[in-house]
GROMACS .gro file of C-alpha atoms in nm:
model
  356
    1MET     CA    1  -5.692   1.760   6.948
    2LYS     CA    2  -5.797   2.046   7.165
    3LYS     CA    3  -5.443   2.192   7.168
    4SER     CA    4  -5.413   2.168   6.793
    5PHE     CA    5  -5.737   2.362   6.759
    6GLU     CA    6  -5.607   2.641   6.979
    7ILE     CA    7  -5.286   2.672   6.777
    8SER     CA    8  -5.479   2.685   6.454
    9SER     CA    9  -5.706   2.957   6.592
   10GLY     CA   10  -5.409   3.168   6.700
   11LEU     CA   11  -5.244   3.127   6.363
   12LYS     CA   12  -5.559   3.243   6.190
   13GLY     CA   13  -5.576   3.551   6.415
   14ALA     CA   14  -5.218   3.646   6.335
   15VAL     CA   15  -5.277   3.606   5.965
   16LEU     CA   16  -5.588   3.824   5.990
   17ALA     CA   17  -5.401   4.097   6.177
   18VAL     CA   18  -5.120   4.100   5.921
   19GLY     CA   19  -5.378   4.119   5.644
   20LEU     CA   20  -5.548   4.418   5.805
   21VAL     CA   21  -5.219   4.602   5.840
   22LEU     CA   22  -5.121   4.531   5.483
   23GLY     CA   23  -5.467   4.630   5.363
   24CYS     CA   24  -5.457   4.962   5.549
   25SER     CA   25  -5.109   5.033   5.417
   26HIS     CA   26  -5.224   4.952   5.067
   27ALA     CA   27  -5.533   5.174   5.105
   28TYR     CA   28  -5.322   5.461   5.235
   29ALA     CA   29  -5.083   5.425   4.945
   30GLN     CA   30  -5.373   5.418   4.706
   31GLY     CA   31  -5.525   5.729   4.872
   32VAL     CA   32  -5.203   5.921   4.817
   33GLN     CA   33  -5.164   5.805   4.461
   34THR     CA   34  -5.528   5.838   4.360
   35GLY     CA   35  -5.578   6.196   4.489
   36PRO     CA   36  -5.641   6.469   4.229
   37ALA     CA   37  -5.351   6.569   4.010
   38VAL     CA   38  -5.345   6.948   4.018
   39LYS     CA   39  -5.177   7.171   3.764
   40VAL     CA   40  -4.939   7.434   3.899
   41ILE     CA   41  -4.800   7.759   3.766
   42ALA     CA   42  -4.509   7.974   3.876
   43ALA     CA   43  -4.600   8.298   4.047
   44GLY     CA   44  -4.480   8.592   3.840
   45LYS     CA   45  -4.559   8.937   3.710
   46LYS     CA   46  -4.762   9.040   3.408
   47SER     CA   47  -4.805   9.375   3.239
   48VAL     CA   48  -5.163   9.493   3.295
   49ALA     CA   49  -5.339   9.826   3.298
   50ASN     CA   50  -5.395   9.996   3.633
   51ILE     CA   51  -5.755   9.932   3.736
   52ASN     CA   52  -5.961  10.167   3.951
   53ASP     CA   53  -6.297  10.055   4.088
   54ILE     CA   54  -6.515  10.349   4.195
   55ASP     CA   55  -6.871  10.352   4.323
   56GLY     CA   56  -7.127  10.520   4.099
   57VAL     CA   57  -7.496  10.604   4.122
   58VAL     CA   58  -7.751  10.583   3.842
   59GLU     CA   59  -7.958  10.896   3.789
   60ALA     CA   60  -8.201  11.018   3.526
   61VAL     CA   61  -8.084  11.281   3.282
   62MET     CA   62  -8.432  11.436   3.305
   63GLN     CA   63  -8.541  11.448   3.669
   64SER     CA   64  -8.762  11.717   3.821
   65THR     CA   65  -8.870  11.806   4.172
   66LEU     CA   66  -9.223  11.944   4.149
   67SER     CA   67  -9.365  12.198   4.391
   68SER     CA   68  -9.664  12.429   4.406
   69GLN     CA   69  -9.629  12.782   4.273
   70ILE     CA   70  -9.896  12.909   4.513
   71ALA     CA   71  -9.961  12.869   4.885
   72GLY     CA   72 -10.254  12.654   4.990
   73ARG     CA   73 -10.366  12.322   5.129
   74VAL     CA   74 -10.311  12.008   4.923
   75LEU     CA   75 -10.662  11.892   4.833
   76SER     CA   76 -10.554  11.572   4.657
   77LEU     CA   77 -10.240  11.384   4.563
   78ASN     CA   78 -10.331  11.169   4.265
   79VAL     CA   79 -10.015  10.958   4.228
   80LYS     CA   80  -9.773  10.752   4.435
   81ALA     CA   81  -9.414  10.639   4.396
   82GLY     CA   82  -9.374  10.403   4.102
   83ASP     CA   83  -9.669  10.538   3.901
   84ARG     CA   84  -9.622  10.618   3.535
   85VAL     CA   85  -9.762  10.955   3.425
   86LYS     CA   86  -9.820  11.134   3.096
   87ALA     CA   87  -9.720  11.490   3.008
   88GLY     CA   88  -9.987  11.734   3.130
   89GLN     CA   89 -10.150  11.483   3.367
   90VAL     CA   90 -10.277  11.640   3.692
   91LEU     CA   91 -10.066  11.501   3.976
   92ALA     CA   92 -10.189  11.715   4.266
   93THR     CA   93 -10.456  11.978   4.334
   94ILE     CA   94 -10.409  12.279   4.561
   95ASP     CA   95 -10.690  12.474   4.729
   96ASP     CA   96 -10.765  12.753   4.477
   97ARG     CA   97 -11.032  12.954   4.661
   98GLU     CA   98 -10.800  13.249   4.711
   99THR     CA   99 -10.682  13.252   4.351
  100GLN     CA  100 -11.041  13.213   4.229
  101THR     CA  101 -11.135  13.522   4.429
  102GLY     CA  102 -10.850  13.704   4.259
  103VAL     CA  103 -10.985  13.606   3.918
  104LEU     CA  104 -11.334  13.736   4.004
  105ARG     CA  105 -11.188  14.062   4.136
  106SER     CA  106 -10.979  14.121   3.825
  107GLN     CA  107 -11.273  14.041   3.598
  108ALA     CA  108 -11.488  14.298   3.781
  109GLN     CA  109 -11.215  14.559   3.741
  110LEU     CA  110 -11.194  14.475   3.372
  111GLN     CA  111 -11.568  14.527   3.329
  112GLN     CA  112 -11.542  14.861   3.511
  113SER     CA  113 -11.256  14.971   3.286
  114ASP     CA  114 -11.455  14.868   2.978
  115ALA     CA  115 -11.749  15.081   3.089
  116GLU     CA  116 -11.529  15.384   3.158
  117LEU     CA  117 -11.356  15.343   2.825
  118ARG     CA  118 -11.687  15.332   2.634
  119GLN     CA  119 -11.810  15.644   2.817
  120LEU     CA  120 -11.493  15.841   2.744
  121GLN     CA  121 -11.497  15.723   2.384
  122ILE     CA  122 -11.846  15.871   2.343
  123ALA     CA  123 -11.735  16.193   2.515
  124LEU     CA  124 -11.435  16.221   2.285
  125LYS     CA  125 -11.654  16.179   1.976
  126ARG     CA  126 -11.890  16.451   2.100
  127THR     CA  127 -11.603  16.689   2.174
  128GLN     CA  128 -11.456  16.629   1.827
  129ASP     CA  129 -11.794  16.718   1.670
  130LEU     CA  130 -11.824  17.032   1.882
  131LYS     CA  131 -11.471  17.136   1.792
  132THR     CA  132 -11.555  17.096   1.424
  133GLN     CA  133 -11.853  17.326   1.474
  134GLY     CA  134 -11.637  17.572   1.669
  135PHE     CA  135 -11.823  17.537   1.999
  136VAL     CA  136 -11.521  17.413   2.206
  137SER     CA  137 -11.158  17.507   2.219
  138SER     CA  138 -10.861  17.297   2.119
  139ALA     CA  139 -10.771  17.262   2.488
  140ALA     CA  140 -11.104  17.091   2.558
  141LEU     CA  141 -11.042  16.847   2.274
  142ASP     CA  142 -10.692  16.772   2.399
  143LEU     CA  143 -10.830  16.700   2.747
  144ALA     CA  144 -11.093  16.461   2.607
  145GLU     CA  145 -10.830  16.276   2.405
  146ALA     CA  146 -10.602  16.244   2.709
  147GLN     CA  147 -10.884  16.108   2.922
  148TYR     CA  148 -10.971  15.854   2.655
  149LYS     CA  149 -10.609  15.734   2.622
  150ALA     CA  150 -10.579  15.701   3.001
  151ALA     CA  151 -10.899  15.497   3.014
  152LYS     CA  152 -10.773  15.275   2.731
  153ALA     CA  153 -10.446  15.212   2.916
  154GLY     CA  154 -10.644  15.134   3.232
  155ARG     CA  155 -10.855  14.886   3.039
  156ASP     CA  156 -10.542  14.714   2.898
  157SER     CA  157 -10.395  14.694   3.249
  158ALA     CA  158 -10.715  14.540   3.384
  159GLY     CA  159 -10.711  14.286   3.101
  160ALA     CA  160 -10.351  14.189   3.180
  161ALA     CA  161 -10.438  14.157   3.550
  162THR     CA  162 -10.723  13.923   3.458
  163ASP     CA  163 -10.492  13.708   3.247
  164GLN     CA  164 -10.239  13.696   3.531
  165ALA     CA  165 -10.508  13.595   3.781
  166LYS     CA  166 -10.618  13.311   3.552
  167VAL     CA  167 -10.258  13.191   3.517
  168THR     CA  168 -10.216  13.200   3.895
  169GLN     CA  169 -10.534  13.000   3.935
  170SER     CA  170 -10.399  12.737   3.695
  171PHE     CA  171 -10.110  12.684   3.939
  172SER     CA  172 -10.358  12.511   4.168
  173LYS     CA  173 -10.314  12.204   3.949
  174VAL     CA  174  -9.965  12.050   3.952
  175THR     CA  175  -9.911  11.869   3.622
  176ALA     CA  176  -9.644  11.638   3.482
  177PRO     CA  177  -9.390  11.830   3.270
  178TYR     CA  178  -9.323  11.526   3.048
  179ASP     CA  179  -9.389  11.152   3.024
  180ALA     CA  180  -9.230  11.020   3.341
  181TRP     CA  181  -9.227  10.789   3.640
  182VAL     CA  182  -9.290  10.911   3.994
  183LEU     CA  183  -8.973  10.855   4.196
  184GLU     CA  184  -9.108  10.967   4.532
  185THR     CA  185  -9.377  11.183   4.692
  186SER     CA  186  -9.303  11.433   4.969
  187ALA     CA  187  -9.655  11.542   5.068
  188GLN     CA  188 -10.005  11.413   5.125
  189ALA     CA  189 -10.358  11.551   5.123
  190GLY     CA  190 -10.401  11.817   5.392
  191ASP     CA  191 -10.040  11.934   5.394
  192LEU     CA  192  -9.963  12.300   5.341
  193ALA     CA  193  -9.811  12.358   4.999
  194LEU     CA  194  -9.570  12.647   4.960
  195PRO     CA  195  -9.369  12.774   4.663
  196GLY     CA  196  -9.041  12.582   4.657
  197LYS     CA  197  -9.157  12.311   4.898
  198PRO     CA  198  -9.126  11.973   4.717
  199LEU     CA  199  -9.442  11.776   4.651
  200MET     CA  200  -9.291  11.493   4.448
  201THR     CA  201  -9.002  11.395   4.221
  202VAL     CA  202  -9.051  11.258   3.872
  203TYR     CA  203  -8.804  11.134   3.613
  204ALA     CA  204  -8.799  11.029   3.250
  205PRO     CA  205  -8.709  10.657   3.225
  206GLN     CA  206  -8.465  10.728   2.944
  207PRO     CA  207  -8.194  10.841   2.904
  208LEU     CA  208  -8.003  10.748   3.220
  209ARG     CA  209  -7.650  10.819   3.335
  210VAL     CA  210  -7.405  10.717   3.607
  211VAL     CA  211  -7.244  10.978   3.831
  212MET     CA  212  -6.906  10.896   3.985
  213GLN     CA  213  -6.659  11.098   4.193
  214TRP     CA  214  -6.295  11.114   4.080
  215PRO     CA  215  -6.020  11.223   4.324
  216ALA     CA  216  -5.931  11.588   4.264
  217SER     CA  217  -5.564  11.502   4.324
  218GLU     CA  218  -5.579  11.286   4.007
  219LYS     CA  219  -5.729  11.558   3.789
  220ASN     CA  220  -5.442  11.526   3.541
  221ASN     CA  221  -5.508  11.151   3.508
  222LEU     CA  222  -5.876  11.158   3.419
  223PRO     CA  223  -5.991  10.836   3.250
  224LYS     CA  224  -6.078  10.827   2.882
  225LEU     CA  225  -6.423  10.724   2.766
  226GLN     CA  226  -6.293  10.412   2.589
  227ASP     CA  227  -6.116  10.297   2.909
  228ILE     CA  228  -6.432  10.299   3.125
  229GLN     CA  229  -6.663  10.008   3.201
  230ILE     CA  230  -6.973  10.012   3.420
  231GLN     CA  231  -7.036   9.689   3.606
  232MET     CA  232  -7.411   9.627   3.626
  233GLY     CA  233  -7.487   9.286   3.769
  234ALA     CA  234  -7.281   9.028   3.584
  235GLU     CA  235  -7.243   9.243   3.272
  236ALA     CA  236  -7.003   9.524   3.184
  237ILE     CA  237  -7.148   9.824   2.998
  238LYS     CA  238  -6.963  10.079   2.790
  239PRO     CA  239  -7.085  10.439   2.841
  240VAL     CA  240  -7.168  10.633   2.525
  241ALA     CA  241  -7.068  10.980   2.646
  242MET     CA  242  -6.878  11.141   2.932
  243GLN     CA  243  -6.905  11.483   3.096
  244VAL     CA  244  -6.652  11.610   3.351
  245MET     CA  245  -6.763  11.877   3.596
  246PRO     CA  246  -6.540  12.187   3.577
  247ASN     CA  247  -6.494  12.235   3.952
  248ALA     CA  248  -6.398  12.008   4.242
  249ASP     CA  249  -6.615  11.968   4.551
  250GLY     CA  250  -6.460  12.165   4.836
  251VAL     CA  251  -6.559  11.912   5.103
  252SER     CA  252  -6.498  11.574   4.941
  253GLN     CA  253  -6.217  11.698   4.714
  254THR     CA  254  -6.359  11.506   4.420
  255ILE     CA  255  -6.458  11.587   4.064
  256GLY     CA  256  -6.795  11.471   3.936
  257ILE     CA  257  -6.799  11.266   3.616
  258LYS     CA  258  -7.127  11.187   3.437
  259LEU     CA  259  -7.141  10.882   3.211
  260ASP     CA  260  -7.436  10.841   2.974
  261LEU     CA  261  -7.571  10.486   2.953
  262PRO     CA  262  -7.671  10.325   2.623
  263ARG     CA  263  -8.039  10.263   2.556
  264THR     CA  264  -7.987   9.892   2.496
  265GLY     CA  265  -7.943   9.566   2.683
  266VAL     CA  266  -7.914   9.548   3.059
  267ALA     CA  267  -7.884   9.929   3.079
  268LEU     CA  268  -8.259   9.948   3.014
  269GLN     CA  269  -8.315   9.771   3.347
  270ALA     CA  270  -8.132  10.039   3.547
  271ALA     CA  271  -8.323  10.277   3.772
  272PRO     CA  272  -8.229  10.603   3.947
  273GLY     CA  273  -8.056  10.543   4.280
  274MET     CA  274  -7.904  10.208   4.179
  275GLN     CA  275  -7.545  10.155   4.297
  276VAL     CA  276  -7.295  10.038   4.033
  277ARG     CA  277  -6.919   9.992   4.004
  278VAL     CA  278  -6.726  10.199   3.755
  279ARG     CA  279  -6.399  10.046   3.639
  280THR     CA  280  -6.133  10.260   3.474
  281ALA     CA  281  -5.813  10.137   3.309
  282GLY     CA  282  -5.497  10.349   3.317
  283THR     CA  283  -5.136  10.299   3.209
  284SER     CA  284  -4.987   9.948   3.199
  285GLN     CA  285  -4.773   9.824   3.487
  286ALA     CA  286  -4.612   9.492   3.586
  287LYS     CA  287  -4.811   9.329   3.867
  288GLY     CA  288  -4.803   8.994   4.045
  289LEU     CA  289  -5.107   8.803   3.921
  290VAL     CA  290  -5.255   8.458   3.978
  291PRO     CA  291  -5.568   8.301   3.827
  292ALA     CA  292  -5.888   8.365   4.019
  293SER     CA  293  -5.937   7.987   4.049
  294ALA     CA  294  -5.609   7.964   4.244
  295ILE     CA  295  -5.744   8.176   4.530
  296LEU     CA  296  -5.923   8.012   4.821
  297ARG     CA  297  -6.171   8.237   5.000
  298ARG     CA  298  -6.304   8.140   5.342
  299GLY     CA  299  -6.478   8.430   5.513
  300GLU     CA  300  -6.217   8.703   5.557
  301ILE     CA  301  -5.930   8.465   5.476
  302THR     CA  302  -5.772   8.449   5.131
  303ALA     CA  303  -5.504   8.193   5.051
  304VAL     CA  304  -5.334   7.991   4.778
  305TYR     CA  305  -5.193   7.639   4.778
  306VAL     CA  306  -4.815   7.622   4.728
  307ALA     CA  307  -4.662   7.300   4.593
  308GLN     CA  308  -4.454   7.094   4.839
  309GLU     CA  309  -4.267   6.763   4.806
  310ASN     CA  310  -4.559   6.566   4.948
  311GLY     CA  311  -4.851   6.772   4.820
  312PHE     CA  312  -4.968   7.129   4.882
  313ALA     CA  313  -4.949   7.372   5.172
  314MET     CA  314  -5.196   7.655   5.221
  315LYS     CA  315  -5.043   8.003   5.230
  316LEU     CA  316  -5.225   8.321   5.327
  317VAL     CA  317  -5.208   8.607   5.078
  318ARG     CA  318  -5.338   8.960   5.044
  319ILE     CA  319  -5.516   9.021   4.716
  320GLY     CA  320  -5.583   9.336   4.516
  321ALA     CA  321  -5.784   9.422   4.207
  322ASP     CA  322  -5.938   9.160   3.982
  323HIS     CA  323  -5.813   9.200   3.623
  324GLY     CA  324  -6.054   8.947   3.476
  325SER     CA  325  -5.892   8.687   3.253
  326ALA     CA  326  -5.546   8.828   3.332
  327GLY     CA  327  -5.582   8.727   3.698
  328VAL     CA  328  -5.606   8.873   4.046
  329GLU     CA  329  -5.337   9.093   4.198
  330ILE     CA  330  -5.134   8.948   4.487
  331TRP     CA  331  -5.011   9.226   4.710
  332ALA     CA  332  -4.841   9.017   4.979
  333GLY     CA  333  -4.776   8.659   5.091
  334LEU     CA  334  -4.632   8.508   4.773
  335LYS     CA  335  -4.281   8.505   4.630
  336GLU     CA  336  -4.202   8.520   4.262
  337GLY     CA  337  -4.130   8.173   4.124
  338GLU     CA  338  -4.328   7.979   4.383
  339LEU     CA  339  -4.541   7.703   4.233
  340ILE     CA  340  -4.909   7.742   4.315
  341ALA     CA  341  -5.208   7.524   4.237
  342VAL     CA  342  -5.426   7.651   3.954
  343ASP     CA  343  -5.735   7.500   4.121
  344ALA     CA  344  -5.748   7.580   4.493
  345ILE     CA  345  -6.047   7.350   4.553
  346GLN     CA  346  -5.874   7.042   4.415
  347ALA     CA  347  -5.547   7.128   4.588
  348GLY     CA  348  -5.725   7.121   4.922
  349MET     CA  349  -5.849   6.765   4.873
  350LYS     CA  350  -5.689   6.467   5.046
  351GLY     CA  351  -5.405   6.316   4.847
  352ALA     CA  352  -5.379   6.608   4.604
  353HIS     CA  353  -5.045   6.612   4.425
  354VAL     CA  354  -4.871   6.805   4.151
  355ALA     CA  355  -4.966   6.695   3.803
  356ARG     CA  356  -4.667   6.559   3.609
   0.00000   0.00000   0.00000
């Protein structure tokens, strides 16, 4: 009885082992068969327009750097970066004691000229009366008239000097030239303000434009307005106008192109200094393209999955410009006619196979 029990136990162990092997084999077969079925396409060329992606910078069409027109200490700076200001609003005040002294001096000279003019006017009237009565000569009358005219000219000059002094005094208040936003400030209270030394920069929120630099060597291939798109976030914007600078920059060897933004949609959210991508389309050319979903990106590595007899093999590629729905350029690593997985994520899964 004991021996029979031992044989039965061994038989059961063998049966269990065989079952495990068969089960594993069946599971493996199922894993291969039940992996994702991935669609493939043949690598080939398509006719697409040449795409150029160039960096651009948003700037305000109306932007002004404000500075004092007189020398003096900054008494107060009434705004900071990001503030909204109205036309004529006082943004900064400059010490005006010197200009105020000039106004007082010119007003005193004006009063003196007025007094001299009144005195000579009376003298001229008296001389005219005496000439009528024959008591003075014509030469005396001519002299009185000349003195009066000189005094009148002096009075006009003093009046103009007074007006000029008042205008100069008004320069002690730096005001906003138009409704604007303050982009940045370059001074603070106590600084010495000088003519031409920036105090702050303001800009009108609308309209805005994008400035890009085009290679001077491609001057004969300048893009057309209808072939330009400005990538701002996830949206593409069409510029409404384009201006090409007449001369190339001698250092960078580029030509400036200004693109006016529309006053609608996401363009209203732009701000001066924002970096954008400007995409231009040129003449059509046959290029090797694959769908964007077929490209696997892992850090600095880009690859596609090429169909094999038993699944897919990863193949490194070098990619170029993204042509949107047309696909992404493949510059190297892929031969024409090779079958690649449309979905790189699924192709990388265990048991992935070509969809039949």
